[in-house]
mmCIF file of C-alpha atoms in Angstrom:
data_model
loop_
_atom_site.group_PDB
_atom_site.id
_atom_site.type_symbol
_atom_site.label_atom_id
_atom_site.label_comp_id
_atom_site.label_asym_id
_atom_site.label_seq_id
_atom_site.Cartn_x
_atom_site.Cartn_y
_atom_site.Cartn_z
ATOM 1 C CA MET T 28 9.326 9.520 29.722
ATOM 2 C CA ASP T 29 12.917 9.611 31.034
ATOM 3 C CA ASP T 30 15.778 11.685 29.626
ATOM 4 C CA VAL T 31 17.342 8.772 27.736
ATOM 5 C CA SER T 32 14.050 7.981 26.030
ATOM 6 C CA VAL T 33 13.575 11.629 25.082
ATOM 7 C CA LEU T 34 17.074 11.912 23.631
ATOM 8 C CA THR T 35 16.639 8.653 21.720
ATOM 9 C CA ARG T 36 13.424 9.844 20.155
ATOM 10 C CA LEU T 37 14.852 13.235 19.270
ATOM 11 C CA PHE T 38 17.853 11.563 17.662
ATOM 12 C CA LEU T 39 15.556 9.248 15.688
ATOM 13 C CA SER T 40 13.622 12.297 14.507
ATOM 14 C CA LEU T 41 16.818 13.878 13.228
ATOM 15 C CA ILE T 42 17.814 10.701 11.384
ATOM 16 C CA LEU T 43 14.439 10.242 9.697
ATOM 17 C CA GLY T 44 14.253 13.919 8.788
ATOM 18 C CA ALA T 45 17.744 13.792 7.322
ATOM 19 C CA ALA T 46 16.801 10.767 5.214
ATOM 20 C CA VAL T 47 13.733 12.516 3.814
ATOM 21 C CA GLY T 48 15.710 15.720 3.311
ATOM 22 C CA LEU T 49 18.450 13.883 1.449
ATOM 23 C CA GLU T 50 15.940 12.666 -1.107
ATOM 24 C CA ARG T 51 14.377 16.127 -1.474
ATOM 25 C CA GLU T 52 17.762 17.834 -1.725
ATOM 26 C CA SER T 53 18.913 15.518 -4.490
ATOM 27 C CA TYR T 54 15.656 16.195 -6.328
ATOM 28 C CA GLU T 55 15.934 19.966 -5.859
ATOM 29 C CA ASP T 56 19.533 19.834 -7.121
ATOM 30 C CA SER T 57 18.377 18.081 -10.282
ATOM 31 C CA LEU T 58 15.763 20.792 -10.821
ATOM 32 C CA THR T 59 18.348 23.504 -10.227
ATOM 33 C CA GLU T 60 20.577 21.995 -12.902
ATOM 34 C CA ASP T 61 17.625 22.163 -15.284
ATOM 35 C CA LYS T 62 16.866 25.717 -14.076
ATOM 36 C CA GLN T 63 13.408 24.671 -12.927
ATOM 37 C CA GLY T 64 13.669 24.923 -9.170
ATOM 38 C CA ILE T 65 14.725 27.195 -6.356
ATOM 39 C CA PRO T 66 18.392 26.605 -5.465
ATOM 40 C CA GLY T 67 18.808 25.133 -1.991
ATOM 41 C CA ALA T 68 15.103 25.341 -1.190
ATOM 42 C CA LEU T 69 14.753 22.372 1.174
ATOM 43 C CA GLY T 70 17.224 19.719 2.151
ATOM 44 C CA VAL T 71 18.765 17.629 4.891
ATOM 45 C CA ARG T 72 19.045 20.398 7.478
ATOM 46 C CA THR T 73 15.529 21.715 6.917
ATOM 47 C CA PHE T 74 13.806 18.349 7.132
ATOM 48 C CA SER T 75 15.902 17.339 10.138
ATOM 49 C CA LEU T 76 14.736 20.465 11.937
ATOM 50 C CA ILE T 77 11.142 19.840 10.847
ATOM 51 C CA THR T 78 11.000 16.329 12.309
ATOM 52 C CA LEU T 79 12.860 17.530 15.402
ATOM 53 C CA LEU T 80 10.323 20.324 15.817
ATOM 54 C CA GLY T 81 7.533 17.782 15.442
ATOM 55 C CA SER T 82 9.037 15.607 18.174
ATOM 56 C CA VAL T 83 9.522 18.520 20.552
ATOM 57 C CA THR T 84 5.967 19.650 19.870
ATOM 58 C CA GLY T 85 4.683 16.143 20.547
ATOM 59 C CA ILE T 86 6.511 16.046 23.870
ATOM 60 C CA LEU T 87 5.075 19.459 24.785
ATOM 61 C CA HIS T 88 1.559 18.153 24.159
ATOM 62 C CA ALA T 89 1.314 16.531 27.582
ATOM 63 C CA TYR T 90 2.695 19.525 29.496
ATOM 64 C CA TYR T 91 1.913 22.696 27.537
ATOM 65 C CA PHE T 92 -1.084 22.013 25.327
ATOM 66 C CA ASN T 93 -1.611 25.668 24.385
ATOM 67 C CA LEU T 94 2.008 25.949 23.264
ATOM 68 C CA PHE T 95 1.549 22.734 21.297
ATOM 69 C CA LEU T 96 -1.401 24.257 19.435
ATOM 70 C CA LEU T 97 0.457 27.523 18.839
ATOM 71 C CA VAL T 98 3.547 25.844 17.387
ATOM 72 C CA THR T 99 1.488 23.521 15.192
ATOM 73 C CA ALA T 100 -0.712 26.335 13.875
ATOM 74 C CA THR T 101 2.337 28.513 13.177
ATOM 75 C CA PHE T 102 4.004 25.669 11.331
ATOM 76 C CA MET T 103 0.930 25.137 9.163
ATOM 77 C CA VAL T 104 0.861 28.838 8.276
ATOM 78 C CA LEU T 105 4.540 28.695 7.300
ATOM 79 C CA VAL T 106 3.950 25.667 5.073
ATOM 80 C CA VAL T 107 1.019 27.344 3.317
ATOM 81 C CA SER T 108 3.082 30.514 2.848
ATOM 82 C CA TYR T 109 5.960 28.487 1.422
ATOM 83 C CA TYR T 110 3.622 26.782 -1.034
ATOM 84 C CA VAL T 111 2.033 30.040 -2.192
ATOM 85 C CA THR T 112 5.416 31.739 -2.619
ATOM 86 C CA GLY T 113 6.966 28.757 -4.381
ATOM 87 C CA SER T 114 4.010 28.394 -6.732
ATOM 88 C CA PHE T 115 4.245 32.079 -7.639
ATOM 89 C CA LEU T 116 7.994 31.988 -8.300
ATOM 90 C CA THR T 117 8.249 28.669 -10.144
ATOM 91 C CA LYS T 118 4.763 28.572 -11.723
ATOM 92 C CA ASP T 119 4.551 25.014 -10.423
ATOM 93 C CA ASN T 120 1.433 24.019 -8.491
ATOM 94 C CA GLY T 121 2.827 20.673 -7.348
ATOM 95 C CA MET T 122 2.524 19.966 -3.632
ATOM 96 C CA THR T 123 4.862 16.996 -3.201
ATOM 97 C CA THR T 124 7.502 18.853 -1.200
ATOM 98 C CA GLU T 125 4.935 20.644 0.954
ATOM 99 C CA LEU T 126 3.137 17.387 1.698
ATOM 100 C CA ALA T 127 6.499 15.806 2.513
ATOM 101 C CA VAL T 128 7.107 18.666 4.967
ATOM 102 C CA LEU T 129 3.751 18.070 6.665
ATOM 103 C CA PHE T 130 4.307 14.322 6.715
ATOM 104 C CA SER T 131 7.768 14.773 8.226
ATOM 105 C CA TYR T 132 6.351 17.044 10.907
ATOM 106 C CA LEU T 133 3.712 14.419 11.687
ATOM 107 C CA LEU T 134 6.370 11.706 11.858
ATOM 108 C CA GLY T 135 8.275 13.771 14.390
ATOM 109 C CA MET T 136 5.081 14.411 16.332
ATOM 110 C CA PHE T 137 4.231 10.707 16.346
ATOM 111 C CA ILE T 138 7.676 10.013 17.773
ATOM 112 C CA GLY T 139 7.237 12.635 20.483
ATOM 113 C CA LEU T 140 3.727 11.493 21.367
ATOM 114 C CA GLU T 141 4.674 7.801 21.171
ATOM 115 C CA PHE T 142 1.529 7.494 19.082
ATOM 116 C CA PHE T 143 2.851 4.556 17.038
ATOM 117 C CA SER T 144 5.611 2.063 17.617
ATOM 118 C CA ILE T 145 9.082 2.959 16.344
ATOM 119 C CA GLN T 146 8.868 0.216 13.703
ATOM 120 C CA ILE T 147 5.686 1.671 12.207
ATOM 121 C CA ILE T 148 7.117 5.200 12.178
ATOM 122 C CA ILE T 149 10.279 4.033 10.418
ATOM 123 C CA ALA T 150 8.153 2.101 7.912
ATOM 124 C CA LEU T 151 6.102 5.242 7.211
ATOM 125 C CA ALA T 152 9.293 7.227 6.639
ATOM 126 C CA VAL T 153 10.617 4.597 4.233
ATOM 127 C CA ILE T 154 7.325 4.594 2.312
ATOM 128 C CA LEU T 155 7.444 8.392 2.100
ATOM 129 C CA ILE T 156 10.987 8.340 0.713
ATOM 130 C CA LEU T 157 10.122 5.554 -1.712
ATOM 131 C CA ILE T 158 7.105 7.396 -3.116
ATOM 132 C CA MET T 159 9.040 10.633 -3.569
ATOM 133 C CA SER T 160 12.082 8.991 -5.131
ATOM 134 C CA ARG T 161 9.995 7.121 -7.714
ATOM 135 C CA LYS T 162 8.381 10.171 -9.272
ATOM 136 C CA HIS T 163 9.524 9.491 -12.836
ATOM 137 C CA ASN T 164 8.735 5.774 -12.585
ATOM 138 C CA ILE T 165 5.244 6.508 -11.307
ATOM 139 C CA LYS T 166 4.649 9.117 -14.006
ATOM 140 C CA HIS T 167 5.834 6.727 -16.697
ATOM 141 C CA PHE T 168 3.631 3.965 -15.334
ATOM 142 C CA VAL T 169 0.580 6.244 -15.200
ATOM 143 C CA THR T 170 1.082 7.456 -18.773
ATOM 144 C CA THR T 171 1.195 3.870 -20.045
ATOM 145 C CA ILE T 172 -2.103 2.888 -18.405
ATOM 146 C CA LYS T 173 -4.952 2.673 -20.888
ATOM 147 C CA ARG T 174 -8.625 3.151 -20.147
ATOM 148 C CA HIS T 175 -9.521 -0.542 -20.299
ATOM 149 C CA GLU T 176 -6.647 -1.299 -17.918
ATOM 150 C CA LEU T 177 -7.964 1.248 -15.431
ATOM 151 C CA ASN T 178 -11.410 -0.318 -15.705
ATOM 152 C CA GLY T 179 -9.819 -3.674 -14.923
ATOM 153 C CA PHE T 180 -8.190 -2.283 -11.771
ATOM 154 C CA ILE T 181 -11.502 -0.767 -10.685
ATOM 155 C CA SER T 182 -13.293 -4.066 -11.280
ATOM 156 C CA TYR T 183 -10.759 -5.907 -9.155
ATOM 157 C CA ALA T 184 -11.088 -3.301 -6.406
ATOM 158 C CA ILE T 185 -14.833 -3.950 -6.371
ATOM 159 C CA ILE T 186 -14.260 -7.715 -6.198
ATOM 160 C CA ALA T 187 -11.624 -7.654 -3.453
ATOM 161 C CA LEU T 188 -12.417 -4.535 -1.435
ATOM 162 C CA VAL T 189 -16.161 -3.970 -1.822
ATOM 163 C CA VAL T 190 -17.802 -7.375 -2.203
ATOM 164 C CA LEU T 191 -15.427 -9.747 -0.375
ATOM 165 C CA PRO T 192 -15.359 -8.061 3.073
ATOM 166 C CA PHE T 193 -19.152 -8.105 3.320
ATOM 167 C CA LEU T 194 -19.689 -11.761 2.460
ATOM 168 C CA PRO T 195 -20.373 -14.015 5.468
ATOM 169 C CA ASN T 196 -17.453 -16.265 6.332
ATOM 170 C CA GLN T 197 -19.790 -19.053 7.349
ATOM 171 C CA ALA T 198 -20.216 -22.617 6.163
ATOM 172 C CA TYR T 199 -23.675 -23.579 4.918
ATOM 173 C CA SER T 200 -24.990 -27.133 4.749
ATOM 174 C CA LEU T 201 -28.230 -28.864 3.800
ATOM 175 C CA SER T 202 -29.400 -28.485 7.389
ATOM 176 C CA ASP T 203 -29.678 -24.745 6.747
ATOM 177 C CA ALA T 204 -32.303 -25.472 4.078
ATOM 178 C CA PRO T 205 -34.783 -27.882 5.704
ATOM 179 C CA ALA T 206 -37.261 -27.448 2.867
ATOM 180 C CA LEU T 207 -34.671 -28.752 0.405
ATOM 181 C CA VAL T 208 -33.965 -31.731 2.679
ATOM 182 C CA ASP T 209 -37.673 -32.565 2.783
ATOM 183 C CA ILE T 210 -37.910 -32.389 -1.008
ATOM 184 C CA LEU T 211 -34.908 -34.697 -1.445
ATOM 185 C CA ASN T 212 -36.305 -37.142 1.108
ATOM 186 C CA SER T 213 -39.647 -37.176 -0.677
ATOM 187 C CA TYR T 214 -37.875 -38.318 -3.838
ATOM 188 C CA GLY T 215 -36.146 -41.120 -1.974
ATOM 189 C CA PHE T 216 -32.715 -39.538 -1.555
ATOM 190 C CA ALA T 217 -31.089 -40.497 1.745
ATOM 191 C CA VAL T 218 -29.479 -37.236 2.761
ATOM 192 C CA GLN T 219 -29.498 -37.624 6.534
ATOM 193 C CA SER T 220 -25.876 -38.779 6.566
ATOM 194 C CA ILE T 221 -24.675 -35.714 4.692
ATOM 195 C CA VAL T 222 -27.111 -33.143 5.990
ATOM 196 C CA HIS T 223 -24.426 -31.467 8.122
ATOM 197 C CA VAL T 224 -21.653 -31.601 5.531
ATOM 198 C CA GLU T 225 -20.475 -28.168 4.433
ATOM 199 C CA VAL T 226 -21.830 -27.359 0.990
ATOM 200 C CA PHE T 227 -20.450 -23.895 0.395
ATOM 201 C CA ASN T 228 -18.958 -20.873 2.113
ATOM 202 C CA PRO T 229 -19.690 -17.578 0.302
ATOM 203 C CA TYR T 230 -16.553 -15.891 1.595
ATOM 204 C CA LYS T 231 -14.209 -18.716 0.602
ATOM 205 C CA ILE T 232 -15.768 -19.078 -2.838
ATOM 206 C CA TRP T 233 -15.444 -15.362 -3.543
ATOM 207 C CA LEU T 234 -11.928 -15.404 -2.092
ATOM 208 C CA VAL T 235 -10.926 -17.841 -4.834
ATOM 209 C CA VAL T 236 -12.383 -15.423 -7.389
ATOM 210 C CA ALA T 237 -10.424 -12.566 -5.804
ATOM 211 C CA ILE T 238 -7.190 -14.586 -5.856
ATOM 212 C CA VAL T 239 -7.590 -15.640 -9.485
ATOM 213 C CA THR T 240 -8.282 -12.104 -10.650
ATOM 214 C CA GLY T 241 -5.663 -10.737 -8.253
ATOM 215 C CA VAL T 242 -2.938 -12.872 -9.796
ATOM 216 C CA ASP T 243 -3.981 -11.573 -13.208
ATOM 217 C CA VAL T 244 -3.824 -7.961 -12.046
ATOM 218 C CA LEU T 245 -0.539 -8.370 -10.154
ATOM 219 C CA GLY T 246 1.033 -10.237 -13.049
ATOM 220 C CA TYR T 247 -0.049 -7.550 -15.488
ATOM 221 C CA VAL T 248 1.356 -4.744 -13.320
ATOM 222 C CA LEU T 249 4.659 -6.539 -12.726
ATOM 223 C CA LYS T 250 4.864 -7.389 -16.417
ATOM 224 C CA LYS T 251 4.742 -3.697 -17.277
ATOM 225 C CA VAL T 252 7.217 -2.766 -14.539
ATOM 226 C CA ILE T 253 9.890 -5.480 -14.627
ATOM 227 C CA GLY T 254 9.148 -7.486 -17.752
ATOM 228 C CA HIS T 255 6.934 -10.304 -18.980
ATOM 229 C CA ARG T 256 8.713 -13.372 -17.593
ATOM 230 C CA LYS T 257 9.841 -11.939 -14.259
ATOM 231 C CA GLY T 258 6.463 -10.319 -13.697
ATOM 232 C CA TRP T 259 4.449 -13.508 -14.013
ATOM 233 C CA GLY T 260 7.050 -15.447 -12.032
ATOM 234 C CA ILE T 261 6.867 -13.118 -9.036
ATOM 235 C CA ALA T 262 3.075 -12.848 -9.236
ATOM 236 C CA SER T 263 2.788 -16.643 -9.281
ATOM 237 C CA MET T 264 5.018 -17.055 -6.244
ATOM 238 C CA VAL T 265 3.010 -14.470 -4.317
ATOM 239 C CA GLY T 266 -0.242 -16.124 -5.363
ATOM 240 C CA GLY T 267 1.135 -19.540 -4.422
ATOM 241 C CA PHE T 268 1.527 -18.472 -0.812
ATOM 242 C CA VAL T 269 -2.212 -17.749 -0.746
ATOM 243 C CA SER T 270 -3.618 -20.479 -2.986
ATOM 244 C CA SER T 271 -1.580 -22.432 -5.513
ATOM 245 C CA THR T 272 -4.752 -23.956 -6.977
ATOM 246 C CA ALA T 273 -6.376 -20.607 -7.711
ATOM 247 C CA THR T 274 -3.079 -19.266 -9.043
ATOM 248 C CA THR T 275 -2.690 -22.234 -11.384
ATOM 249 C CA VAL T 276 -6.230 -21.698 -12.677
ATOM 250 C CA SER T 277 -5.405 -18.061 -13.370
ATOM 251 C CA LEU T 278 -2.204 -19.018 -15.199
ATOM 252 C CA ALA T 279 -4.092 -21.591 -17.258
ATOM 253 C CA GLN T 280 -6.502 -18.889 -18.368
ATOM 254 C CA GLN T 281 -3.628 -16.600 -19.307
ATOM 255 C CA SER T 282 -1.870 -19.344 -21.264
ATOM 256 C CA LYS T 283 -4.880 -19.586 -23.590
ATOM 257 C CA LYS T 284 -4.268 -15.977 -24.623
ATOM 258 C CA SER T 285 -0.558 -16.500 -25.283
ATOM 259 C CA GLU T 286 1.200 -18.129 -28.222
ATOM 260 C CA THR T 287 3.479 -20.111 -25.918
ATOM 261 C CA SER T 288 2.627 -21.720 -22.608
ATOM 262 C CA ASP T 289 6.151 -22.551 -21.383
ATOM 263 C CA MET T 290 6.398 -19.411 -19.291
ATOM 264 C CA PHE T 291 3.056 -20.040 -17.603
ATOM 265 C CA VAL T 292 3.954 -23.673 -16.899
ATOM 266 C CA ALA T 293 7.130 -22.493 -15.170
ATOM 267 C CA ALA T 294 5.117 -19.901 -13.261
ATOM 268 C CA ALA T 295 2.671 -22.594 -12.130
ATOM 269 C CA VAL T 296 5.593 -24.679 -10.858
ATOM 270 C CA LEU T 297 6.871 -21.669 -8.903
ATOM 271 C CA SER T 298 3.399 -21.210 -7.459
ATOM 272 C CA ASN T 299 3.303 -24.779 -6.171
ATOM 273 C CA ILE T 300 6.839 -24.478 -4.795
ATOM 274 C CA ALA T 301 5.732 -21.386 -2.887
ATOM 275 C CA SER T 302 2.782 -23.361 -1.535
ATOM 276 C CA PHE T 303 5.112 -26.109 -0.266
ATOM 277 C CA VAL T 304 7.369 -23.502 1.337
ATOM 278 C CA GLN T 305 4.350 -22.049 3.120
ATOM 279 C CA ILE T 306 3.472 -25.492 4.512
ATOM 280 C CA PHE T 307 6.948 -25.973 5.969
ATOM 281 C CA ILE T 308 7.019 -22.451 7.378
#
């Protein structure tokens, strides 16, 4: 690793740390105004130094491993001490800031170690900032979720994440069931010409089920976040890129539960437009 590369990575660490710190500082300032937080607790300078420390520590890993362990262990002790002290003073057991500190340190370390590509590290930093900045939105969304809605999300997770990955992505034909072919032949059905034609593929069939239910779930979530019409429109376009047919089936099912079907017809059109766009891309 040459000097230019080292300086570039250290500078990137400072920038990412400053971005995270800016979000935390604005949040801490809002708490200070409400007399709920510790004035000037953590901010741009602190997080910049944290990510910079992580990068330096990552660079030291290849040359001074014992020093790397010492710095990392000391940092962890400081974070735990900060959490215990802050919890005692503010009577708040939340760990968002402390986890952000650890995550920022890891981001800096990843930069120093060249563990991930720069694009992935920047994406992780953006996700971190996004999650922290949307605290009130996330809380509001969670409080509006009812038990049956949570059960629906769990059911979809089982469909898409538990069952689907384990189904064989293999085409089956009549040739895979010779006993069935013999039975059909005994009844005078000429099946030799179609014996190798694909009959079904378990993975693809269940994928359609996952898409149909996925459009329902995505549409429901977006409906609660950005509104009824926009939510279904965006969900339909996303579903159209995967399967416009399955998306249209899902919209048809939803239209039966609604007093008006105009919105779902428009959403189905958007789904098919998205499918055409995918073909040209």
